[in-house]
Coordinates of C-alpha atoms in Angstrom, one line a residue:
Chain A
X1 CA 127.8 97.4 121.5
X2 CA 126.8 96.7 117.8
X3 CA 124.0 93.8 119.5
X4 CA 124.0 95.0 123.8
X5 CA 122.4 98.2 123.2
X6 CA 120.0 98.1 119.8
X7 CA 118.6 95.3 121.6
X8 CA 118.6 97.0 125.3
X9 CA 116.6 100.0 123.8
X10 CA 114.2 98.5 121.9
X11 CA 113.6 96.5 125.3
X12 CA 113.4 99.3 127.4
X13 CA 111.5 101.2 125.6
X14 CA 108.6 98.7 124.6
X15 CA 108.7 97.8 128.4
X16 CA 107.3 102.0 128.8
X17 CA 104.9 101.5 126.9
X18 CA 103.5 99.2 128.6
X19 CA 104.0 99.7 131.6
X20 CA 102.2 103.5 130.9
X21 CA 99.6 101.7 129.7
X22 CA 99.0 100.0 133.4
X23 CA 100.2 103.1 135.8
X24 CA 98.5 106.0 134.8
X25 CA 101.3 108.0 136.4
X26 CA 104.1 106.8 133.9
X27 CA 101.6 107.4 130.9
X28 CA 102.7 110.8 129.6
X29 CA 106.4 108.6 128.9
X30 CA 104.9 106.8 127.2
X31 CA 103.8 109.6 125.2
X32 CA 106.7 111.3 124.7
X33 CA 107.6 107.6 123.2
X34 CA 105.1 108.0 121.4
X35 CA 106.3 111.6 119.3
X36 CA 110.2 109.7 119.1
X37 CA 108.3 107.2 117.3
X38 CA 106.9 109.5 115.2
X39 CA 109.1 112.1 114.7
X40 CA 111.2 109.0 113.3
X41 CA 109.0 107.0 111.3
X42 CA 109.1 111.2 109.6
X43 CA 112.5 110.2 109.1
X44 CA 112.0 107.3 108.2
X45 CA 110.3 109.4 104.5
X46 CA 113.0 111.2 103.9
X47 CA 115.3 108.4 104.1
X48 CA 113.1 106.0 102.0
X49 CA 113.3 110.1 99.1
X50 CA 117.2 109.6 100.1
X51 CA 117.3 106.2 99.1
X52 CA 115.0 106.1 95.9
X53 CA 117.9 109.0 94.7
X54 CA 120.4 107.1 95.3
X55 CA 119.5 103.9 93.6
X56 CA 117.6 105.4 90.3
X57 CA 121.2 108.8 89.9
X58 CA 123.8 105.0 89.9
X59 CA 120.7 103.5 87.6
X60 CA 122.1 106.4 85.5
X61 CA 124.9 107.6 85.9
X62 CA 125.4 103.5 84.5
X63 CA 123.4 104.2 81.7
X64 CA 121.8 100.7 82.8
X65 CA 118.3 99.2 80.9
X66 CA 115.7 101.9 81.0
X67 CA 117.5 104.8 82.2
X68 CA 115.4 107.1 80.8
X69 CA 112.3 106.0 83.3
X70 CA 114.7 106.7 86.3
X71 CA 115.1 110.5 84.8
X72 CA 112.3 110.6 85.0
X73 CA 110.5 109.5 88.3
X74 CA 114.0 111.8 89.5
X75 CA 112.0 115.5 87.6
X76 CA 108.9 113.9 89.2
X77 CA 110.5 113.6 91.9
X78 CA 112.3 116.8 93.0
X79 CA 109.7 118.7 91.2
X80 CA 107.1 117.7 94.4
X81 CA 109.8 118.6 96.7
X82 CA 110.1 121.1 95.4
X83 CA 107.1 122.4 95.1
X84 CA 105.9 121.2 98.5
X85 CA 108.7 121.8 100.4
X86 CA 109.0 125.7 99.2
X87 CA 105.5 126.1 99.7
X88 CA 105.4 127.5 95.8
X89 CA 101.3 129.2 95.5
X90 CA 101.0 128.8 98.8
X91 CA 98.2 131.4 100.3
X92 CA 99.1 132.2 103.5
X93 CA 96.3 130.8 106.3
X94 CA 94.0 133.8 106.9
X95 CA 94.3 134.8 110.2
X96 CA 98.6 135.0 109.8
X97 CA 98.1 137.1 106.3
X98 CA 102.0 137.9 107.3
X99 CA 103.5 134.4 107.4
X100 CA 103.4 133.2 103.8
X101 CA 104.9 129.6 104.8
X102 CA 102.8 128.9 107.6
X103 CA 100.0 128.1 104.2
X104 CA 99.5 124.5 103.8
X105 CA 101.3 123.0 101.7
X106 CA 99.4 121.0 100.8
X107 CA 96.4 123.4 99.7
X108 CA 94.3 121.7 96.7
X109 CA 95.5 126.0 93.9
X110 CA 98.9 125.7 94.7
X111 CA 101.7 124.0 91.9
X112 CA 101.9 120.5 94.9
X113 CA 97.6 120.5 94.8
X114 CA 97.5 120.7 91.5
X115 CA 99.9 117.2 90.7
X116 CA 98.5 115.1 93.9
X117 CA 94.8 116.1 92.4
X118 CA 95.9 115.9 88.9
X119 CA 99.2 112.6 88.7
X120 CA 98.2 111.4 92.0
X121 CA 95.2 110.7 92.7
X122 CA 94.4 108.9 88.9
X123 CA 97.2 107.2 89.2
X124 CA 96.8 105.3 92.9
X125 CA 93.7 105.1 91.3
X126 CA 92.9 104.4 88.4
X127 CA 96.8 101.0 89.3
X128 CA 93.8 99.9 92.2
X129 CA 90.7 99.7 89.5
X130 CA 92.6 97.7 86.6
X131 CA 93.1 94.9 89.9
X132 CA 89.4 94.7 89.2
X133 CA 90.6 93.1 86.1
X134 CA 92.6 90.7 87.7
X135 CA 90.4 89.8 90.0
X136 CA 87.8 88.8 87.9
X137 CA 91.0 87.4 85.4
X138 CA 91.7 85.1 87.9
X139 CA 89.0 84.2 89.5
X140 CA 87.7 82.9 86.8
X141 CA 91.0 80.2 86.3
X142 CA 91.0 79.4 89.3
X143 CA 87.5 79.4 91.0
X144 CA 86.3 76.1 90.7
X145 CA 83.5 74.4 92.2
X146 CA 85.1 70.9 92.4
X147 CA 84.0 70.6 96.7
X148 CA 81.6 72.1 99.7
X149 CA 84.0 74.3 100.8
X150 CA 84.8 76.2 96.8
X151 CA 81.4 76.0 97.1
X152 CA 80.3 77.8 99.6
X153 CA 82.9 80.2 98.9
X154 CA 81.8 80.9 94.8
X155 CA 78.1 81.0 96.2
X156 CA 78.9 83.4 99.0
X157 CA 80.6 85.8 97.0
X158 CA 78.2 85.6 94.8
X159 CA 74.9 86.0 97.2
X160 CA 77.1 88.8 97.9
X161 CA 78.0 90.5 94.4
X162 CA 73.8 90.0 93.9
X163 CA 72.9 91.6 96.6
X164 CA 74.9 94.7 97.0
X165 CA 73.4 94.8 93.1
X166 CA 70.1 96.4 92.3
X167 CA 68.9 92.7 90.6
X168 CA 68.7 92.6 94.9
X169 CA 65.2 93.8 94.5
X170 CA 63.2 91.5 92.6
X171 CA 62.8 89.9 95.7
X172 CA 61.4 92.6 98.1
X173 CA 58.1 91.4 96.1
X174 CA 58.2 88.5 98.4
X175 CA 55.8 89.1 101.4
X176 CA 56.3 90.3 104.7
X177 CA 56.6 86.9 106.5
X178 CA 58.6 85.8 103.9
X179 CA 61.0 88.7 104.4
X180 CA 64.7 86.3 106.4
X181 CA 64.5 85.9 101.8
X182 CA 65.0 88.8 100.5
X183 CA 68.1 88.7 99.4
X184 CA 69.5 91.8 101.5
X185 CA 68.7 89.9 104.4
X186 CA 70.3 86.9 103.7
X187 CA 73.0 89.1 102.9
X188 CA 72.7 90.6 106.7
X189 CA 72.2 87.4 108.0
X190 CA 75.3 86.3 106.6
X191 CA 77.7 89.1 107.3
X192 CA 76.1 89.4 111.0
X193 CA 76.5 85.4 112.0
X194 CA 78.4 82.8 109.3
X195 CA 80.8 86.0 108.5
X196 CA 81.7 87.3 111.7
X197 CA 81.9 84.3 114.1
X198 CA 85.1 82.8 111.8
X199 CA 86.9 86.9 111.6
X200 CA 86.3 86.5 114.5
X201 CA 88.2 83.7 115.6
X202 CA 91.0 85.1 112.7
X203 CA 91.3 88.2 114.7
X204 CA 92.0 86.8 117.7
X205 CA 94.3 84.1 116.5
X206 CA 96.1 87.7 115.1
X207 CA 95.8 88.9 118.4
X208 CA 97.6 86.3 120.2
X209 CA 100.6 86.2 117.8
X210 CA 101.1 89.9 118.3
X211 CA 101.6 90.1 121.6
X212 CA 103.0 86.8 121.2
X213 CA 105.9 88.5 118.5
X214 CA 105.9 91.4 120.1
X215 CA 107.0 90.1 124.0
X216 CA 109.8 88.0 121.6
X217 CA 110.7 91.4 120.6
X218 CA 110.9 93.1 124.3
X219 CA 112.6 90.2 125.8
X220 CA 115.7 90.1 122.8
X221 CA 114.8 86.5 121.1
X222 CA 113.9 88.2 118.1
X223 CA 116.4 90.6 116.9
X224 CA 115.0 92.2 113.7
X225 CA 116.4 95.5 113.9
X226 CA 119.7 93.7 114.1
X227 CA 119.6 92.9 110.4
X228 CA 122.4 91.6 108.4
X229 CA 125.4 93.7 110.1
Chain B
X1 CA 106.3 98.6 61.2
X2 CA 106.0 96.0 64.0
X3 CA 102.6 94.9 64.5
X4 CA 103.3 96.7 68.1
X5 CA 103.3 99.6 65.9
X6 CA 100.7 99.3 64.3
X7 CA 98.8 98.3 67.1
X8 CA 99.5 101.7 69.5
X9 CA 99.6 104.1 65.7
X10 CA 95.8 102.7 65.1
X11 CA 94.9 103.1 68.6
X12 CA 96.2 107.0 68.9
X13 CA 94.5 107.6 65.1
X14 CA 90.7 106.1 66.2
X15 CA 91.6 108.7 70.0
X16 CA 92.3 111.4 68.0
X17 CA 89.5 110.6 64.9
X18 CA 87.7 110.8 69.0
X19 CA 88.5 113.5 70.2
X20 CA 88.1 116.1 67.2
X21 CA 84.4 114.8 66.3
X22 CA 83.6 115.5 70.0
X23 CA 84.6 119.0 70.0
X24 CA 82.8 119.2 66.1
X25 CA 79.5 117.9 67.9
X26 CA 80.2 120.0 71.1
X27 CA 80.5 123.4 70.2
X28 CA 81.8 124.9 74.3
X29 CA 84.9 122.2 73.9
X30 CA 84.7 119.4 76.9
X31 CA 87.2 118.6 78.7
X32 CA 88.0 122.1 80.1
X33 CA 87.7 123.6 84.1
X34 CA 86.3 127.5 85.1
X35 CA 87.5 128.1 88.8
X36 CA 85.4 131.4 90.8
X37 CA 88.2 133.8 92.4
X38 CA 87.5 135.5 95.5
X39 CA 89.3 138.1 97.0
X40 CA 90.1 137.4 100.4
X41 CA 91.4 140.4 102.5
X42 CA 92.4 140.8 106.2
X43 CA 93.6 144.1 107.8
X44 CA 95.3 144.0 111.7
X45 CA 93.1 145.0 114.2
X46 CA 93.4 146.1 117.9
X47 CA 90.5 144.9 120.0
X48 CA 90.1 146.1 123.5
X49 CA 88.1 145.6 126.9
X50 CA 84.0 145.3 126.2
X51 CA 82.8 148.3 127.6
X52 CA 82.6 149.3 130.3
X53 CA 85.4 146.5 131.5
X54 CA 88.1 147.1 133.5
X55 CA 90.1 149.9 131.5
X56 CA 93.6 148.3 132.1
X57 CA 92.4 144.6 131.4
X58 CA 94.7 143.8 128.1
X59 CA 93.8 144.6 124.6
X60 CA 95.0 142.2 121.9
X61 CA 95.9 142.2 118.0
X62 CA 94.5 139.5 116.0
X63 CA 93.5 139.9 111.8
X64 CA 90.2 140.4 110.4
X65 CA 88.4 140.0 107.5
X66 CA 87.7 144.2 106.5
X67 CA 84.6 145.6 105.9
X68 CA 83.4 142.4 108.0
X69 CA 81.1 143.1 110.9
X70 CA 83.8 142.9 113.3
X71 CA 85.5 145.8 112.4
X72 CA 82.4 147.7 114.0
X73 CA 82.5 147.2 117.4
X74 CA 83.4 149.8 119.4
X75 CA 86.4 148.5 120.9
X76 CA 88.0 147.1 118.0
X77 CA 90.7 150.4 116.1
X78 CA 92.2 149.4 112.9
X79 CA 96.3 149.4 113.1
X80 CA 98.6 151.6 110.8
X81 CA 99.8 147.8 109.6
X82 CA 98.6 147.3 105.5
X83 CA 95.4 145.4 104.2
X84 CA 97.4 142.0 103.2
X85 CA 95.3 140.3 100.2
X86 CA 95.5 137.3 97.6
X87 CA 92.6 135.6 95.5
X88 CA 91.9 131.9 96.7
X89 CA 89.7 130.1 93.9
X90 CA 87.7 127.3 94.4
X91 CA 87.2 125.1 90.5
X92 CA 83.2 125.6 89.9
X93 CA 80.5 123.5 86.8
X94 CA 80.5 124.2 83.5
X95 CA 77.0 125.0 84.3
X96 CA 77.3 127.3 87.1
X97 CA 80.4 130.0 85.2
X98 CA 78.4 129.9 81.9
X99 CA 75.2 131.0 83.5
X100 CA 77.6 133.6 86.0
X101 CA 79.9 134.4 83.1
X102 CA 77.7 137.1 81.8
X103 CA 77.6 139.5 84.7
X104 CA 80.7 138.4 87.0
X105 CA 84.2 138.6 86.0
X106 CA 85.7 136.3 89.2
X107 CA 84.4 133.4 87.1
X108 CA 86.7 132.6 84.5
X109 CA 88.1 129.4 82.3
X110 CA 90.9 128.1 84.2
X111 CA 94.1 126.7 82.3
X112 CA 95.7 125.5 85.1
X113 CA 93.0 123.8 85.7
X114 CA 92.0 123.0 82.6
X115 CA 95.5 121.6 81.8
X116 CA 94.9 119.4 85.1
X117 CA 91.9 116.8 83.4
X118 CA 93.6 116.4 80.0
X119 CA 96.7 115.0 82.3
X120 CA 95.1 113.2 84.4
X121 CA 93.4 112.1 81.8
X122 CA 96.2 111.2 79.9
X123 CA 97.7 109.3 83.5
X124 CA 94.3 106.9 83.5
X125 CA 94.4 106.0 79.8
X126 CA 98.1 105.1 80.3
X127 CA 98.0 102.9 83.6
X128 CA 94.5 101.8 82.2
X129 CA 96.8 101.1 78.5
X130 CA 98.3 98.2 81.5
X131 CA 95.7 95.6 80.5
X132 CA 96.4 95.2 77.1
X133 CA 100.4 94.5 77.9
X134 CA 102.8 96.6 79.7
X135 CA 103.8 99.5 77.1
X136 CA 106.5 102.5 77.3
X137 CA 103.4 104.9 77.8
X138 CA 102.4 102.9 81.3
X139 CA 105.9 102.9 82.7
X140 CA 106.3 106.6 81.8
X141 CA 103.3 106.8 84.1
X142 CA 104.3 105.0 86.9
X143 CA 108.1 106.5 87.2
X144 CA 105.8 109.7 87.2
X145 CA 104.2 108.1 89.7
X146 CA 107.4 106.2 92.3
X147 CA 109.0 109.6 92.2
X148 CA 105.3 112.0 92.8
X149 CA 104.6 109.4 96.0
X150 CA 108.0 109.1 97.4
X151 CA 107.5 113.1 97.6
X152 CA 104.8 113.1 98.6
X153 CA 104.7 111.2 101.6
X154 CA 108.3 112.5 102.2
X155 CA 106.8 115.9 102.6
X156 CA 104.0 115.2 103.9
X157 CA 106.1 113.2 107.4
X158 CA 108.2 116.9 106.7
X159 CA 105.2 119.4 107.8
X160 CA 102.8 117.3 109.6
X161 CA 105.6 115.2 111.4
X162 CA 109.4 116.9 111.2
X163 CA 108.0 120.3 112.0
X164 CA 105.8 120.6 115.1
X165 CA 107.6 117.8 116.6
X166 CA 111.7 118.1 116.1
X167 CA 111.9 121.5 114.3
X168 CA 109.7 123.3 117.1
X169 CA 111.1 122.5 120.6
X170 CA 114.5 122.9 119.3
X171 CA 114.2 126.6 117.1
X172 CA 110.2 127.5 118.7
X173 CA 111.0 131.4 118.2
X174 CA 112.7 130.1 114.7
X175 CA 109.8 128.3 113.8
X176 CA 106.7 130.8 115.0
X177 CA 108.3 133.3 112.5
X178 CA 108.3 131.1 110.2
X179 CA 105.7 128.1 109.9
X180 CA 103.9 127.8 112.9
X181 CA 102.8 131.7 114.3
X182 CA 99.8 130.5 116.6
X183 CA 102.8 129.2 119.1
X184 CA 104.0 130.8 121.6
X185 CA 108.0 131.0 120.3
X186 CA 109.5 129.7 124.0
X187 CA 111.8 126.7 125.0
X188 CA 109.8 124.8 127.7
X189 CA 112.0 123.6 130.6
X190 CA 112.7 120.2 129.0
X191 CA 113.6 121.2 125.1
X192 CA 116.8 119.0 125.2
X193 CA 114.8 115.1 125.6
X194 CA 114.1 116.0 121.7
X195 CA 118.7 116.1 121.0
X196 CA 117.3 112.3 121.6
X197 CA 115.2 111.3 118.2
X198 CA 117.2 114.2 116.7
X199 CA 120.3 111.6 117.0
X200 CA 118.4 109.4 116.6
X201 CA 116.8 110.6 112.9
X202 CA 120.4 111.5 111.7
X203 CA 121.4 107.3 113.2
X204 CA 118.8 106.6 111.0
X205 CA 119.8 109.1 108.2
X206 CA 123.4 106.7 108.5
X207 CA 122.1 104.3 107.0
X208 CA 122.7 105.5 103.7
X209 CA 125.8 106.0 104.2
X210 CA 128.0 102.6 102.9
X211 CA 129.8 102.1 105.8
X212 CA 128.2 103.9 108.4
X213 CA 125.4 101.4 108.3
X214 CA 125.1 99.7 111.5
X215 CA 124.4 103.2 113.0
X216 CA 120.7 102.7 112.3
X217 CA 120.0 99.5 114.4
X218 CA 119.2 101.9 117.6
X219 CA 117.0 104.0 115.4
X220 CA 115.9 101.2 114.6
X221 CA 115.8 99.2 117.6
X222 CA 114.2 102.7 118.9
X223 CA 110.9 102.0 116.1
X224 CA 110.4 98.1 117.2
X225 CA 110.7 98.1 120.4
X226 CA 108.2 101.7 120.7
X227 CA 105.6 99.1 117.9
X228 CA 105.9 96.0 120.3
X229 CA 105.0 98.4 122.6
X230 CA 102.0 99.8 121.4
X231 CA 100.7 96.5 120.0
X232 CA 101.1 94.5 122.5
X233 CA 98.9 96.8 125.0
X234 CA 96.4 97.4 122.3
X235 CA 96.3 94.3 120.1
X236 CA 94.9 92.9 124.2
X237 CA 92.1 94.8 125.0
X238 CA 90.9 95.9 121.5
X239 CA 90.4 93.1 119.9
X240 CA 91.6 89.5 121.4
X241 CA 89.4 90.7 124.7
X242 CA 86.7 92.8 122.8
X243 CA 86.6 90.0 120.0
X244 CA 85.8 87.0 123.7
X245 CA 83.8 89.6 125.4
X246 CA 81.7 90.8 122.2
X247 CA 80.9 87.2 121.4
X248 CA 79.2 86.3 124.7
X249 CA 75.9 86.2 123.8
X250 CA 72.6 84.5 125.1
X251 CA 71.0 82.2 122.9
X252 CA 68.0 82.9 124.0
X253 CA 68.2 86.5 122.9
X254 CA 65.3 88.9 123.9
X255 CA 63.4 91.9 122.4
X256 CA 62.8 95.3 124.4
X257 CA 59.6 94.0 126.1
X258 CA 60.7 90.5 126.8
X259 CA 59.7 88.2 124.7
X260 CA 61.5 85.1 122.5
X261 CA 63.1 85.7 119.0
X262 CA 64.0 82.5 117.2
X263 CA 66.2 84.7 115.0
X264 CA 68.9 86.0 117.3
X265 CA 69.4 83.1 118.9
X266 CA 69.7 81.7 115.2
X267 CA 72.7 83.9 114.8
X268 CA 73.8 84.0 117.6
X269 CA 74.5 80.4 117.6
X270 CA 75.5 80.1 114.5
X271 CA 78.0 83.4 115.2
X272 CA 79.1 81.9 118.3
X273 CA 79.5 78.5 117.0
X274 CA 81.5 80.1 114.1
X275 CA 84.1 81.5 116.2
X276 CA 84.5 78.0 119.1
X277 CA 85.1 75.8 114.9
X278 CA 86.9 78.6 113.6
X279 CA 89.8 78.5 116.5
X280 CA 89.6 74.3 116.9
X281 CA 91.1 74.6 113.0
X282 CA 94.0 77.7 113.8
X283 CA 94.6 75.3 117.1
X284 CA 96.9 72.3 115.9
X285 CA 99.4 71.3 119.5
X286 CA 95.8 68.4 119.1
X287 CA 95.7 66.4 116.5
X288 CA 92.1 67.1 114.4
X289 CA 91.4 63.6 113.6
X290 CA 87.3 62.4 114.9
X291 CA 84.9 64.5 116.8
X292 CA 87.5 67.4 116.9
X293 CA 88.7 66.7 113.1
X294 CA 85.3 67.1 112.2
X295 CA 83.9 70.4 114.2
X296 CA 86.8 71.8 112.6
X297 CA 86.8 71.1 109.6
X298 CA 82.7 72.9 110.3
X299 CA 85.8 76.1 110.9
X300 CA 86.1 75.6 107.0
X301 CA 83.0 75.9 106.1
X302 CA 82.6 78.5 108.1
X303 CA 86.0 80.5 107.2
X304 CA 85.0 79.8 103.6
X305 CA 82.0 81.5 104.4
X306 CA 84.2 84.4 105.2
X307 CA 86.1 84.4 102.8
X308 CA 83.9 84.3 100.0
X309 CA 82.5 87.4 101.7
X310 CA 85.3 89.6 101.2
X311 CA 86.3 88.0 98.1
X312 CA 82.5 89.9 97.1
X313 CA 84.0 92.9 98.6
X314 CA 87.5 93.5 96.8
X315 CA 85.3 92.9 93.7
X316 CA 83.0 95.0 94.7
X317 CA 85.8 97.9 95.8
X318 CA 87.8 97.5 92.8
X319 CA 84.4 98.5 91.0
X320 CA 83.9 100.9 92.2
X321 CA 86.8 102.7 92.0
X322 CA 87.1 101.7 88.4
X323 CA 83.5 103.3 88.0
X324 CA 85.1 106.6 88.8
X325 CA 87.4 106.4 86.4
X326 CA 85.2 105.9 83.9
X327 CA 83.1 109.0 84.8
X328 CA 85.8 110.8 85.1
X329 CA 86.8 110.0 82.2
X330 CA 83.1 110.6 80.3
X331 CA 82.8 113.4 82.2
X332 CA 84.4 115.0 83.3
X333 CA 87.4 115.2 80.6
X334 CA 84.6 114.1 77.4
X335 CA 81.7 115.6 78.2
X336 CA 79.7 111.7 77.0
X337 CA 77.6 111.5 79.7
X338 CA 76.5 114.0 82.4
X339 CA 75.2 112.5 85.7
X340 CA 76.1 115.4 88.4
X341 CA 75.0 117.8 85.6
X342 CA 77.2 119.6 85.5
X343 CA 77.0 120.7 82.5
X344 CA 74.2 119.9 80.2
X345 CA 73.3 123.9 79.3
X346 CA 76.6 123.4 76.4
X347 CA 74.0 123.2 73.6
X348 CA 74.7 120.0 72.9
X349 CA 73.5 117.4 70.2
X350 CA 73.1 114.8 72.2
X351 CA 73.7 114.3 76.3
X352 CA 72.7 111.5 77.9
X353 CA 72.1 111.5 81.9

């Protein structure tokens, strides 16, 4: 029961989706399965939130090191949750003014929108931005032009980086007959022809890998959903 | 006093001194946000059949803008429902607000958005402080973003997915009266089908329970089965087949007039050689020796070129994000630069544009 039913569920829904692609009459089955999938994906976010609360409460109750940060996490979580769930400060939609709950929960004028604009966005953007320093630092330490492969990688990176800056304009002085030697033209050709072939091969490889893995799941050879149970 | 405390003290003192100096040289201050209040007034009307049409045609009740042109139409009449109004605010640049504030009180300083700019500046600096090393200010920002982002994605899932797809089919009248007034409020013939994902949802939430975790394998199997079914078809169609068909290119390329194009022909040849050589490198059923080995090595070179380009684009993306954050700090917060002309009319001692 613990193994057979999940395997049957995965195989059935997977093959329904495959069949729905090939037989138009069964298309609605596939659409229903996708709606159910979206519902479960939404519930997974709630599960994630619940798990976060559980872990943080455990940290606080056990007075583990850094439990103060767990309090901050919970406070931020519940504040955002309350503002968004209760739609505090949200105006109704213009066509339904008597339904205040019909307004968008993420309206910019609401406290939820405020927290998104002034807390969520700046922190995530700065976290991604700070990776620029780590990428540069890692590249400086790791990249050494000691063989053909490394030279190709570094040379291409250098050309693409320089080709997308104002410095590339110095090659604009080249006559029209030598236009293919302009930096922007070199970078464009490099991306269109040299890089594209390799990326297509990688994409084809990924597609074959995904198809093989999917088939293994549908046939019950791989059963990742069973986990440790 | 430890070295770390000393460094923090110096940083805070320098920051405070910098902010104080900035305040002195900018008579109108900095880091301020302004808004424009716009009243929204809605009235309920009954729209009858057009003039000349059959008088028995059904009428429609809807909400329109108070004082709007729709009210002047002969087949439109107001109902007895009182007018509903509220204020919508929109952010404007300080320069525009200063111009308009003299005679128009609907332009005003917004404490909410001003506080927001300072909070965003604090969190930006808090995250950047990690570049020096891990510290309590960064940890605070990290803890906040964990909580905020968990709630953000949870609420998006609730309002955008669960309400319309799960709660609405089961309780159509309730959802219509509450969150989705645009729906009919009537249950579909197959409403009971929604009980299946509801059951799966409850089973999934049982994962939080110490003993009922195994039952979550059923909905997980559904999710993984659906993903496998969708990906199997979409990857084969969108990636495998389209990439292959897109790579069947003419080696003797011509333009619209039928003239030979050397550049495109060479480019197509290079693309096909790159594709085949990289695929050869990925093909492990044959030993990479002799001609196959040399061709596979050529594939590695093509891969290196691709990785170099990808690396460059990654760096550029991060640098762009960094420049946006710096622009926020120096333009929106400190008003030291003004690339968008948002606060030039403030009588600065200096202004960089």
